[in-house]
Amino acid sequence: MRRYKAIVGVLIAAIASFLVSCGGSTEAVAPTYTPEKISQLTSYVTRLESKRDRFPELLNYIEKDNWVNVDNFTHGPLGQLRAELLRLSNQLLPNDQPKAKALSEEILGHLQNLDEASQDRNYGKALSQYREFVGDFEALLDIVPEGARKQAIEEAESEPVSSVDETTTTMPAE
Ligand code: ZN
């Protein structure tokens, strides 16, 4: 109940600031994303951006029919995706959450389809599901306030990247 009240409070604040922004000023698109909220969001978005940086690697495995590495990738680097997407969605403003959660379900659905296509060694299906997966992933990141995303992209780029090639024979223990 307390949580419900808090959400209603945030909603009222969001509506109020929306009304204020309709009153003339157009500069603040999402005025209730405070700097604290932005920095909180940044750490979640960074994790997702660093995964997005590696999507070409996944595509490369699909294109080479390297289904072992496709599998390693979906269960290794993308193995915690459900929890990470949920954490991000929960940190967004209440009015951004339904879209974020719907896109998260889309993303996870395509990932599961990709996984199945990989088990079946179905190149065509794997490729189309990969594309849908990436498209929905990017649509989700587009919801993130720009300040958090810019910061996250910078932080993700400075992270060292290791290839799943190293784990071709053994599944990552996770
Ligand atoms: Zn989709």
Short mmCIF file of C-alpha atoms and ligand atoms in Angstrom, two decimals:
data_model
loop_
_atom_site.label_atom_id
_atom_site.label_comp_id
_atom_site.label_asym_id
_atom_site.label_seq_id
_atom_site.Cartn_x
_atom_site.Cartn_y
_atom_site.Cartn_z
CA MET A 1 0.00 0.00 0.00
CA ARG A 2 2.80 2.40 0.85
CA ARG A 3 4.39 1.50 -2.43
CA TYR A 4 1.11 2.15 -4.20
CA LYS A 5 0.92 5.59 -2.61
CA ALA A 6 4.46 6.33 -3.66
CA ILE A 7 3.65 5.39 -7.24
CA VAL A 8 0.54 7.58 -7.20
CA GLY A 9 2.67 10.40 -5.84
CA VAL A 10 5.16 10.03 -8.67
CA LEU A 11 2.30 9.87 -11.17
CA ILE A 12 0.76 13.07 -9.82
CA ALA A 13 4.15 14.75 -10.00
CA ALA A 14 4.56 13.54 -13.56
CA ILE A 15 1.13 14.82 -14.56
CA ALA A 16 1.74 18.11 -12.81
CA SER A 17 5.04 18.66 -14.58
CA PHE A 18 3.44 17.60 -17.85
CA LEU A 19 0.78 20.26 -17.36
CA VAL A 20 3.46 22.80 -16.52
CA SER A 21 5.40 21.92 -19.66
CA CYS A 22 2.20 22.29 -21.71
CA GLY A 23 1.91 25.79 -20.30
CA GLY A 24 4.61 27.08 -22.61
CA SER A 25 8.06 25.65 -21.94
CA THR A 26 9.10 22.79 -24.23
CA GLU A 27 12.65 22.35 -22.96
CA ALA A 28 11.96 19.68 -20.29
CA VAL A 29 10.82 16.46 -21.97
CA ALA A 30 10.96 14.27 -18.86
CA PRO A 31 11.29 16.71 -15.96
CA THR A 32 10.78 14.13 -13.22
CA TYR A 33 13.98 12.21 -14.08
CA THR A 34 16.09 13.75 -11.33
CA PRO A 35 19.92 13.67 -11.47
CA GLU A 36 19.82 10.93 -8.78
CA LYS A 37 17.43 8.89 -10.88
CA ILE A 38 19.62 9.40 -13.95
CA SER A 39 22.76 8.17 -12.19
CA GLN A 40 20.85 5.17 -10.83
CA LEU A 41 19.59 4.37 -14.30
CA THR A 42 23.05 4.75 -15.82
CA SER A 43 24.45 1.66 -14.10
CA TYR A 44 21.58 -0.50 -15.39
CA VAL A 45 21.79 0.95 -18.87
CA THR A 46 25.58 0.50 -18.97
CA ARG A 47 25.15 -3.25 -18.53
CA LEU A 48 22.69 -3.37 -21.41
CA GLU A 49 24.80 -1.11 -23.63
CA SER A 50 27.87 -3.27 -23.13
CA LYS A 51 25.79 -6.25 -24.28
CA ARG A 52 24.51 -4.33 -27.27
CA ASP A 53 28.14 -3.62 -28.22
CA ARG A 54 28.60 -7.37 -28.55
CA PHE A 55 25.57 -8.14 -30.72
CA PRO A 56 27.68 -8.14 -33.92
CA GLU A 57 29.62 -10.99 -32.33
CA LEU A 58 26.38 -12.97 -31.95
CA LEU A 59 25.40 -12.19 -35.54
CA ASN A 60 28.79 -13.40 -36.66
CA TYR A 61 28.23 -16.77 -34.95
CA ILE A 62 24.81 -17.12 -36.58
CA GLU A 63 26.23 -16.28 -40.00
CA LYS A 64 28.95 -18.88 -39.56
CA ASP A 65 26.48 -21.54 -38.38
CA ASN A 66 28.50 -21.67 -35.18
CA TRP A 67 25.58 -22.88 -33.07
CA VAL A 68 27.75 -23.84 -30.10
CA ASN A 69 28.89 -20.25 -29.74
CA VAL A 70 25.38 -18.92 -30.36
CA ASP A 71 24.27 -21.07 -27.45
CA ASN A 72 27.20 -19.97 -25.30
CA PHE A 73 26.34 -16.36 -26.05
CA THR A 74 22.62 -16.58 -25.26
CA HIS A 75 23.30 -18.41 -21.99
CA GLY A 76 26.54 -16.63 -21.08
CA PRO A 77 26.59 -12.88 -21.80
CA LEU A 78 22.80 -12.79 -22.25
CA GLY A 79 22.04 -15.30 -19.48
CA GLN A 80 20.97 -12.67 -16.94
CA LEU A 81 19.04 -10.53 -19.40
CA ARG A 82 15.59 -11.09 -17.87
CA ALA A 83 16.68 -9.79 -14.47
CA GLU A 84 18.58 -6.89 -16.02
CA LEU A 85 15.65 -5.80 -18.17
CA LEU A 86 13.34 -5.97 -15.19
CA ARG A 87 15.68 -3.85 -13.07
CA LEU A 88 15.87 -1.22 -15.79
CA SER A 89 12.09 -1.16 -16.36
CA ASN A 90 11.44 -0.74 -12.64
CA GLN A 91 13.73 2.31 -12.50
CA LEU A 92 11.91 4.17 -15.26
CA LEU A 93 9.13 6.64 -14.56
CA PRO A 94 5.74 4.96 -14.06
CA ASN A 95 4.43 6.24 -17.37
CA ASP A 96 7.44 4.77 -19.22
CA GLN A 97 7.19 1.38 -17.54
CA PRO A 98 4.36 -0.31 -19.49
CA LYS A 99 6.16 0.21 -22.80
CA ALA A 100 9.50 -0.86 -21.30
CA LYS A 101 7.97 -4.02 -19.87
CA ALA A 102 6.18 -4.88 -23.12
CA LEU A 103 9.44 -4.43 -25.06
CA SER A 104 11.30 -6.52 -22.47
CA GLU A 105 8.87 -9.39 -23.06
CA GLU A 106 9.35 -9.00 -26.83
CA ILE A 107 13.13 -9.08 -26.42
CA LEU A 108 13.05 -12.20 -24.24
CA GLY A 109 10.60 -13.90 -26.61
CA HIS A 110 12.87 -13.33 -29.59
CA LEU A 111 15.86 -14.52 -27.59
CA GLN A 112 14.04 -17.72 -26.74
CA ASN A 113 13.05 -18.19 -30.39
CA LEU A 114 16.65 -17.59 -31.39
CA ASP A 115 17.71 -20.19 -28.88
CA GLU A 116 15.25 -22.71 -30.34
CA ALA A 117 16.36 -21.90 -33.89
CA SER A 118 19.92 -22.47 -32.76
CA GLN A 119 19.01 -25.90 -31.32
CA ASP A 120 17.37 -26.75 -34.66
CA ARG A 121 20.28 -25.23 -36.59
CA ASN A 122 17.70 -23.17 -38.44
CA TYR A 123 19.72 -20.36 -39.99
CA GLY A 124 16.78 -18.42 -41.49
CA LYS A 125 14.78 -18.39 -38.29
CA ALA A 126 17.84 -17.57 -36.19
CA LEU A 127 18.68 -14.61 -38.38
CA SER A 128 15.14 -13.17 -38.41
CA GLN A 129 14.80 -13.62 -34.64
CA TYR A 130 18.19 -11.96 -34.13
CA ARG A 131 17.02 -8.94 -36.12
CA GLU A 132 13.74 -8.69 -34.18
CA PHE A 133 15.67 -9.07 -30.95
CA VAL A 134 18.05 -6.23 -31.82
CA GLY A 135 15.21 -4.00 -33.06
CA ASP A 136 13.23 -4.36 -29.84
CA PHE A 137 16.39 -3.97 -27.73
CA GLU A 138 17.11 -0.65 -29.41
CA ALA A 139 13.50 0.46 -29.04
CA LEU A 140 13.79 -0.20 -25.32
CA LEU A 141 17.01 1.78 -24.98
CA ASP A 142 15.30 4.64 -26.81
CA ILE A 143 12.92 5.01 -23.86
CA VAL A 144 15.84 5.64 -21.48
CA PRO A 145 16.40 9.35 -20.74
CA GLU A 146 19.16 10.70 -22.93
CA GLY A 147 21.48 11.75 -20.09
CA ALA A 148 21.60 8.23 -18.67
CA ARG A 149 22.05 6.64 -22.06
CA LYS A 150 24.90 8.90 -23.15
CA GLN A 151 26.75 8.24 -19.93
CA ALA A 152 26.08 4.51 -20.22
CA ILE A 153 27.40 4.33 -23.79
CA GLU A 154 30.63 6.02 -22.69
CA GLU A 155 31.05 3.67 -19.75
CA ALA A 156 30.24 0.59 -21.83
CA GLU A 157 32.85 1.57 -24.42
CA SER A 158 35.57 1.82 -21.81
CA GLU A 159 34.93 -1.73 -20.57
CA PRO A 160 37.21 -4.56 -21.67
CA VAL A 161 35.51 -7.11 -23.92
CA SER A 162 36.23 -10.84 -23.91
CA SER A 163 35.09 -13.18 -26.65
CA VAL A 164 33.00 -16.29 -26.07
CA ASP A 165 35.43 -18.05 -28.41
CA GLU A 166 37.34 -18.89 -25.25
CA THR A 167 34.36 -20.89 -23.99
CA THR A 168 33.69 -22.97 -27.08
CA THR A 169 34.07 -26.31 -25.35
CA THR A 170 32.91 -25.48 -21.82
CA MET A 171 29.69 -23.75 -20.88
CA PRO A 172 30.24 -20.71 -18.66
CA ALA A 173 29.49 -21.61 -15.06
CA GLU A 174 26.65 -19.30 -14.10
ZN ZN B 1 9.41 -8.07 -31.42
#
